[in-house]
Short mmCIF file of C-alpha atoms in Angstrom, two decimals:
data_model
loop_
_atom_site.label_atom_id
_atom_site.label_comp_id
_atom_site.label_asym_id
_atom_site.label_seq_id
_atom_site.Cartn_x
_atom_site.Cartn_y
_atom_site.Cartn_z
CA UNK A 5 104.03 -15.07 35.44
CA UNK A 6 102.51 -12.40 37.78
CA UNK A 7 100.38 -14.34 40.28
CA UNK A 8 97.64 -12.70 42.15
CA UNK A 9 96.24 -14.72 44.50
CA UNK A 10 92.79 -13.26 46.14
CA UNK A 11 91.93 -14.71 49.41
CA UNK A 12 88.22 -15.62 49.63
CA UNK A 13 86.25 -16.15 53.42
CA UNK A 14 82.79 -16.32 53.71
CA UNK A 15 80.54 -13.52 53.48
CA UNK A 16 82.98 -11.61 52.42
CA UNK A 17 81.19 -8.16 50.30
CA UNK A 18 80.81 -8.83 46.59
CA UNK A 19 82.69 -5.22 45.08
CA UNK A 20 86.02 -5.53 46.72
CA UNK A 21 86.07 -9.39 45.25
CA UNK A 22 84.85 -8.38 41.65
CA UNK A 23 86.84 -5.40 41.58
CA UNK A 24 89.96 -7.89 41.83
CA UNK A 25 88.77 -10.10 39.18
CA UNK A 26 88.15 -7.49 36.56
CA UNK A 27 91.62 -5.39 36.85
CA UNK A 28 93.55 -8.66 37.26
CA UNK A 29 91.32 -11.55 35.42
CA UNK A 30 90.54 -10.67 32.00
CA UNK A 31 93.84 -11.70 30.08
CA UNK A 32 95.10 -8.89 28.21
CA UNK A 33 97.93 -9.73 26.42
CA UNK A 34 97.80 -7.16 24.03
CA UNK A 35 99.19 -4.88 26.57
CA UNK A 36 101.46 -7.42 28.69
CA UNK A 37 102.58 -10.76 27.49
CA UNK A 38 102.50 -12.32 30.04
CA UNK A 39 99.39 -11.01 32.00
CA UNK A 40 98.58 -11.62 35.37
CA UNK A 41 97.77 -14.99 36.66
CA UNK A 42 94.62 -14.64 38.71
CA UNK A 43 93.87 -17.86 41.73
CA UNK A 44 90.93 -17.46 44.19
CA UNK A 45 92.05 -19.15 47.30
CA UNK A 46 89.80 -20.46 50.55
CA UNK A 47 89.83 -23.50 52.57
CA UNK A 48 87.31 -24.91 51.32
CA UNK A 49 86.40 -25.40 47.03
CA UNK A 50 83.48 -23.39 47.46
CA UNK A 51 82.74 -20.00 49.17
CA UNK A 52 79.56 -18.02 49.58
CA UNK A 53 79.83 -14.26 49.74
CA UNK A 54 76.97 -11.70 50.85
CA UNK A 55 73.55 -11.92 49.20
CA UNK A 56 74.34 -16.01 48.86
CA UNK A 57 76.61 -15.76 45.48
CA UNK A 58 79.36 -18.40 45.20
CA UNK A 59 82.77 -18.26 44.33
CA UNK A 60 84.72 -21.02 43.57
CA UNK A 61 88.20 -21.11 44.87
CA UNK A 62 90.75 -23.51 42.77
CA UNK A 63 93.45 -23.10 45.12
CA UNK A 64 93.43 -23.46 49.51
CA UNK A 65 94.69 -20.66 51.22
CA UNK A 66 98.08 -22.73 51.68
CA UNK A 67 98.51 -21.23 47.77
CA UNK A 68 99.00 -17.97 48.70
CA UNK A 69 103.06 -18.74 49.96
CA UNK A 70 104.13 -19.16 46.07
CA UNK A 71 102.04 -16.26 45.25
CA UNK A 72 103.79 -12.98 44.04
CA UNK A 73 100.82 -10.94 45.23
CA UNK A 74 98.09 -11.60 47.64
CA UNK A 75 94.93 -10.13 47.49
CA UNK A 76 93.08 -9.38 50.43
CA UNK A 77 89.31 -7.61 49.68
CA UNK A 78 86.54 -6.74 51.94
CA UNK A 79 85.85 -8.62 55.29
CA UNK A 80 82.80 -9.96 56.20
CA UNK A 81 80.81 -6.94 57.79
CA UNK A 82 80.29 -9.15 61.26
CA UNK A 83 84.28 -9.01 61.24
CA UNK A 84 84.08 -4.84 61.71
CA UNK A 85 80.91 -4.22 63.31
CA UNK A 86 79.73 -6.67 65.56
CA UNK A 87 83.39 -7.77 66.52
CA UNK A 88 82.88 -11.43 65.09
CA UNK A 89 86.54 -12.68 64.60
CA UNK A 90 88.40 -12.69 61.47
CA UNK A 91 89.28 -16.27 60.30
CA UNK A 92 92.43 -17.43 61.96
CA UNK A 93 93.29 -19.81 58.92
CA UNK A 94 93.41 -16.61 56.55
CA UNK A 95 95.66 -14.06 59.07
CA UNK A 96 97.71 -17.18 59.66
CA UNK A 97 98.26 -17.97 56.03
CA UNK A 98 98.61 -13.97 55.32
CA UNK A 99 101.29 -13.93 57.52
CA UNK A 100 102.89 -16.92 56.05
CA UNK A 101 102.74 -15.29 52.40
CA UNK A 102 103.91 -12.19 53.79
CA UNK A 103 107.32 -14.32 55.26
CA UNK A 104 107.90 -15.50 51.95
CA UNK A 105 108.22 -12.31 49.84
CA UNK A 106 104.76 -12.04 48.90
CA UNK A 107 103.38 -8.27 48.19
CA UNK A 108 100.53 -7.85 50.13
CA UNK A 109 97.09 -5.61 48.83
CA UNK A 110 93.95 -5.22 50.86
CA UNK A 111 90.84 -3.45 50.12
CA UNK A 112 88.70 -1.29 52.12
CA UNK A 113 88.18 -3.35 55.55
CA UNK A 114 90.70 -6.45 54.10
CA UNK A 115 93.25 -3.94 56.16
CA UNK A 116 91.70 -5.39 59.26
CA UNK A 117 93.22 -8.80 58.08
CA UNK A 118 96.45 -7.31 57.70
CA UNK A 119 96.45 -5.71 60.87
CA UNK A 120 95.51 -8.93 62.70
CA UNK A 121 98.38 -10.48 60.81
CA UNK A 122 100.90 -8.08 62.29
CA UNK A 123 102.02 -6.92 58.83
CA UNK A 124 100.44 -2.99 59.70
CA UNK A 125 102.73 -2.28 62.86
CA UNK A 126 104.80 0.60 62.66
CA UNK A 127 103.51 1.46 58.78
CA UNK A 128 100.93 4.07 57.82
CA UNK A 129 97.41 2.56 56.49
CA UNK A 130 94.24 3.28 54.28
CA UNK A 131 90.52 1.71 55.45
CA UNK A 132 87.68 2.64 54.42
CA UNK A 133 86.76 6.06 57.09
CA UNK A 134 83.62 4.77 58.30
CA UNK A 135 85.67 1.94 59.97
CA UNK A 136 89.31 4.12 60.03
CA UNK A 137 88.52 4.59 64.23
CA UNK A 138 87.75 1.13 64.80
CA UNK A 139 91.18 -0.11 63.34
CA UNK A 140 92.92 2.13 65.14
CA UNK A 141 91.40 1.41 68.28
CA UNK A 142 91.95 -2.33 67.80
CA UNK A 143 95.63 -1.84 66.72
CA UNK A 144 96.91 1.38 67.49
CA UNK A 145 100.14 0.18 66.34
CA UNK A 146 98.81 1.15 62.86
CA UNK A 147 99.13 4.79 61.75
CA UNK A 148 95.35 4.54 59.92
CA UNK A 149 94.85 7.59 57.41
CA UNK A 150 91.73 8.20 57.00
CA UNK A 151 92.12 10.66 54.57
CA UNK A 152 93.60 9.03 51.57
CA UNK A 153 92.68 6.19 48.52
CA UNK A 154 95.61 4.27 49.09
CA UNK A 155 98.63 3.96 50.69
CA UNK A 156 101.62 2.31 48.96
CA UNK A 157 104.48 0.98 52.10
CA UNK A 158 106.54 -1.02 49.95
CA UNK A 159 105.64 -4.93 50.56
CA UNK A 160 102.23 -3.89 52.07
CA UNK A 161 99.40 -1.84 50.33
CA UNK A 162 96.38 -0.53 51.65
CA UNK A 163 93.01 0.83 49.93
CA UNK A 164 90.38 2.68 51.21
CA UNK A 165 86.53 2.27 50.93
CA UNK A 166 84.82 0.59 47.90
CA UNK A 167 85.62 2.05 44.54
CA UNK A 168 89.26 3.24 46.35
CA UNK A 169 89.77 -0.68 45.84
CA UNK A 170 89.88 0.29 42.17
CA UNK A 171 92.51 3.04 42.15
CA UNK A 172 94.83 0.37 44.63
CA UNK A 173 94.47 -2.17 41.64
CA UNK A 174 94.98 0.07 39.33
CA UNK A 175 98.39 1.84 41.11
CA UNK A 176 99.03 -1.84 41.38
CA UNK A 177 99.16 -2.32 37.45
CA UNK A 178 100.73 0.89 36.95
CA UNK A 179 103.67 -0.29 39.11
CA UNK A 180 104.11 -3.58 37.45
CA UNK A 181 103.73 -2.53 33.90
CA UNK A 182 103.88 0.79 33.56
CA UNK A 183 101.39 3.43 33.20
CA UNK A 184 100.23 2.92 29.27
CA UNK A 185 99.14 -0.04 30.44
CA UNK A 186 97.17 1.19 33.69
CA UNK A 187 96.09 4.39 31.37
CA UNK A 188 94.13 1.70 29.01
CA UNK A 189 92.98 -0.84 31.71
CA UNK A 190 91.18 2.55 33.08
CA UNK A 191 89.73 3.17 29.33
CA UNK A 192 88.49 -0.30 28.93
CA UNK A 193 86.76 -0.17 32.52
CA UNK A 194 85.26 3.25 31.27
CA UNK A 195 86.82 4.95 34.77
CA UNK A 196 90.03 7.65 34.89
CA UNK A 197 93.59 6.24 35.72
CA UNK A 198 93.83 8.40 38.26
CA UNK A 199 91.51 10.48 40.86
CA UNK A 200 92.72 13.55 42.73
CA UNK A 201 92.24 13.81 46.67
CA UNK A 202 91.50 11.33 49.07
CA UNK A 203 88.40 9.69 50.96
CA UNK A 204 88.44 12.85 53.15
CA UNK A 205 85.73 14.42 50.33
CA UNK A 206 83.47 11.56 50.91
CA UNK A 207 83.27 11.98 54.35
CA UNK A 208 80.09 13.31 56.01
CA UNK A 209 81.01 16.47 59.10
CA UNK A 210 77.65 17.42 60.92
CA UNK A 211 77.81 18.98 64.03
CA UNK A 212 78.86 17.33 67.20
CA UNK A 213 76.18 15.75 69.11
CA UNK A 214 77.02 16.88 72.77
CA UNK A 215 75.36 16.84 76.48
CA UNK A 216 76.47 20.25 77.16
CA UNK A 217 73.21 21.88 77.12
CA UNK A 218 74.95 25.59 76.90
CA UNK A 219 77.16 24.74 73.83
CA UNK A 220 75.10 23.12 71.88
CA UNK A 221 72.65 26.07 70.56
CA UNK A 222 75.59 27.73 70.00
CA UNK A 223 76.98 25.09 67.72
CA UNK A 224 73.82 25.56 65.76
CA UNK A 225 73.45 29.37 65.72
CA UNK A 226 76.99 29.18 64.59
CA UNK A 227 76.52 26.76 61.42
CA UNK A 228 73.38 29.39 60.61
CA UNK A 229 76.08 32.24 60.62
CA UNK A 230 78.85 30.78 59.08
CA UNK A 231 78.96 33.97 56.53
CA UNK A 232 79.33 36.15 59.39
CA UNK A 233 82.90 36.96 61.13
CA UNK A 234 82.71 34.89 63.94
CA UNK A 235 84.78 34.79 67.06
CA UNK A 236 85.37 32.72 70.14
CA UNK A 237 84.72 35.67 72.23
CA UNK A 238 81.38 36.40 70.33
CA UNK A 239 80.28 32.59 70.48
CA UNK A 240 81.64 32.53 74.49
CA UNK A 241 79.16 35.59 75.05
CA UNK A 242 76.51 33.38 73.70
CA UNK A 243 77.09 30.70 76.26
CA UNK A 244 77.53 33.07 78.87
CA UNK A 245 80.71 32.54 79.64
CA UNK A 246 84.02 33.80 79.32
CA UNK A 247 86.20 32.77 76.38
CA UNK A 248 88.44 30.50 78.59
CA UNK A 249 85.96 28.71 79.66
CA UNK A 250 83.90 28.25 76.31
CA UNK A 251 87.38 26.92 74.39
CA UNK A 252 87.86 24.34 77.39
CA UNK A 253 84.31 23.05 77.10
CA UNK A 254 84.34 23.02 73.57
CA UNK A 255 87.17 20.78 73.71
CA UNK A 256 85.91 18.38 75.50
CA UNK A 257 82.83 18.19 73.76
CA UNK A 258 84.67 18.44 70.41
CA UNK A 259 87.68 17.23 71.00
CA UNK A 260 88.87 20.52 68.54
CA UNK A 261 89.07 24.29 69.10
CA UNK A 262 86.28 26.65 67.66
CA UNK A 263 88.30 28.56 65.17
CA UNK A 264 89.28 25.05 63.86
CA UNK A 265 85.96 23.82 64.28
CA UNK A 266 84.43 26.69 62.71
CA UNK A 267 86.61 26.19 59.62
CA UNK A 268 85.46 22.48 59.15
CA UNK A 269 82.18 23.72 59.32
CA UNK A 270 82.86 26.53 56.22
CA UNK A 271 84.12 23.61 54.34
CA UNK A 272 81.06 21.43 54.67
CA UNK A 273 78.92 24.57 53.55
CA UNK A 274 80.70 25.25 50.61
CA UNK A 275 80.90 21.41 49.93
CA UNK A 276 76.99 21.77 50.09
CA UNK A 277 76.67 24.82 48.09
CA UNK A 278 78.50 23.10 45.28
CA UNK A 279 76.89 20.42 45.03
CA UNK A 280 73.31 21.84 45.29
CA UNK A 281 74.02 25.40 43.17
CA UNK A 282 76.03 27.35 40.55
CA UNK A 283 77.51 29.78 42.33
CA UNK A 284 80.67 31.23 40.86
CA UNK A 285 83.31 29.92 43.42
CA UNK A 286 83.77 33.82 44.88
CA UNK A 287 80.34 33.92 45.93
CA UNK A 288 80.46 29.98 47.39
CA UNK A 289 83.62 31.78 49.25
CA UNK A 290 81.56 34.39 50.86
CA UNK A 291 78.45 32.24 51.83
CA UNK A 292 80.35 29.67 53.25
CA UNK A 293 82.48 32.44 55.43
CA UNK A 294 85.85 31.49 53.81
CA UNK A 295 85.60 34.47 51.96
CA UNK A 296 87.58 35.01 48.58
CA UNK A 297 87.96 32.68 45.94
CA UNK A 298 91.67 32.16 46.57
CA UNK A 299 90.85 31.92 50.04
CA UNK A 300 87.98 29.00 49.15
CA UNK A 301 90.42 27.18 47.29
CA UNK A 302 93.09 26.75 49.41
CA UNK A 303 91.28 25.66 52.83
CA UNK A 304 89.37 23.16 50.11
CA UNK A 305 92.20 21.68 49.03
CA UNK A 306 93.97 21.44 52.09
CA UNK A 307 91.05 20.44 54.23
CA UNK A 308 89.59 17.65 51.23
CA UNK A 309 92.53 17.11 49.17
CA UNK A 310 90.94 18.07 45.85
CA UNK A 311 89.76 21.33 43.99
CA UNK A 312 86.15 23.06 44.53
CA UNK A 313 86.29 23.30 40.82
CA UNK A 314 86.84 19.28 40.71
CA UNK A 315 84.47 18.75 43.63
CA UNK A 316 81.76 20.12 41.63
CA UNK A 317 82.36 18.34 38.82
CA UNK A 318 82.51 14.87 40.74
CA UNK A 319 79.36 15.71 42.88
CA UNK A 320 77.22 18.07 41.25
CA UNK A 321 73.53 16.79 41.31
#
């Protein structure tokens, strides 16, 4: 039997915790015999997570040890924002799972679990990018890739924000029992078996707030001329300063150089203009200042990991 054993806390967010129970719960042994056994495990019979729903837990955490897989899904927000600690009884009892063979899955923030558990040193990780700084400045042990859905290391797996939880699970199955089986899972929960790019395409770029009071109406005269060849000597004369000068400054505010700077910001516009227009992808090129098409699609997909052409279809309004 392929135990999955989810480890419950309270307050914990409600997705992460259903998303577990509807790849893993539902017994489908029309397309594995057997299925996976699904145990919610806490220390206490009863848990409540956000918005006051409870979840019963028929196993204590001391469970997860004779699990085959253990489930880790979203932390309490208090544990990643306001720097309330996780619960020692679940790291301990991670780590104790972990000892014993167990494969170990978070979702989204559950990598902050992991982390405090020790299991992240040394190994690259997915969190969800809104919190991908604070985990790294907590535990810089952890290579965090903020960039990515998941990130498979063997023994220990790692999702990124929300629905990323989804494609982990479902990688998960695909592992385990092949990919028919993940293909139809995906049919049944009306979602595709597999998504192209990473979280990088669902992550909002504006420009850099900064106390430089020279650079920064430069930094917005730029983003209004982003169609426009644009250089660091023409953005230094702006400032009023000489080109050294401006790329030092603009460092430090940035922490990036223009040119690369200036390419982020192309991206964002022609993120933008596809999602708001239909412009042919040429045209998107030029307005955005990447100019051809070719040229559009390959600082895209290099910068978000997925097509314009796919971008569009995901996030068209």
């Amino acid at each position: 039997m392929r135990t999955v054993a989810v480890a419950l806390v309270d307050d914990m967010p409600l997705f992460e915790l259903a998303i577990a129970a509807e790849v893993f719960g539902p017994s489908q042994t029309d397309l594995a015999d057997p299925w996976y056994e699904l145990r919610f495990c806490a220390e206490k019979p009863e848990t409540r997570t956000e918005f006051g729903f409870r979840q019963h837990a028929s196993h204590g955490l001391d469970a997860l040890r004779d699990a085959d897989t253990v489930l880790v899904p979203a932390l309490p927000y208090a544990c990643v924002q306001t720097g309330q600690p996780i619960p020692v009884p679940l790291v301990n009892a991670v780590q104790e799972a972990a000892a014993q063979g167990a494969r170990i899955v978070s979702l989204c923030t559950g990598a902050f679990a992991l982390a405090a558990a020790g299991l992240l040193d040394g190994r690259r990780a997915a969190t969800h990018w809104m919190y991908a700084a604070a985990l790294a400045m907590l535990h810089p042990r952890v290579e965090v890739d903020a960039s990515v859905l998941y990130v498979d290391d063997g023994q220990v797996l790692t999702s990124a924000g929300r629905s990323a939880g989804i494609d982990l699970c479902l990688h998960v199955v695909r592992s385990d029992l092949g990919a028919h089986v993940a293909n139809e899972v995906a049919r049944r929960m009306v979602l595709p078996a597999h998504r192209g790019g990473g979280q990088a395409q669902y992550v909002s770029a504006t420009v850099p707030e900064t106390d430089d009071a020279g650079l920064g109406p430069v930094l917005h005269w730029a983003t209004r001329n982003l169609d426009q060849p644009l250089t660091v000597e023409q953005l230094a004369r702006r400032a009023g300063v000489s080109p050294r000068t401006f790329v030092r400054r603009f460092h430090e505010a940035t922490g990036t150089t223009p040119l690369q700077w200036l390419l982020d910001q192309r991206v964002l516009r022609a993120r933008s203009l596809l999602e708001s227009t239909d412009l042919p992808i040429g045209l998107i090129g030029e307005r955005s200042g990447l100019g051809s098409a070719a040229n559009l699609r390959r600082h895209f997909t290099l910068r978000l990991g997925t097509a314009p052409t796919d971008y569009r279809r995901a996030f068209r309004g």
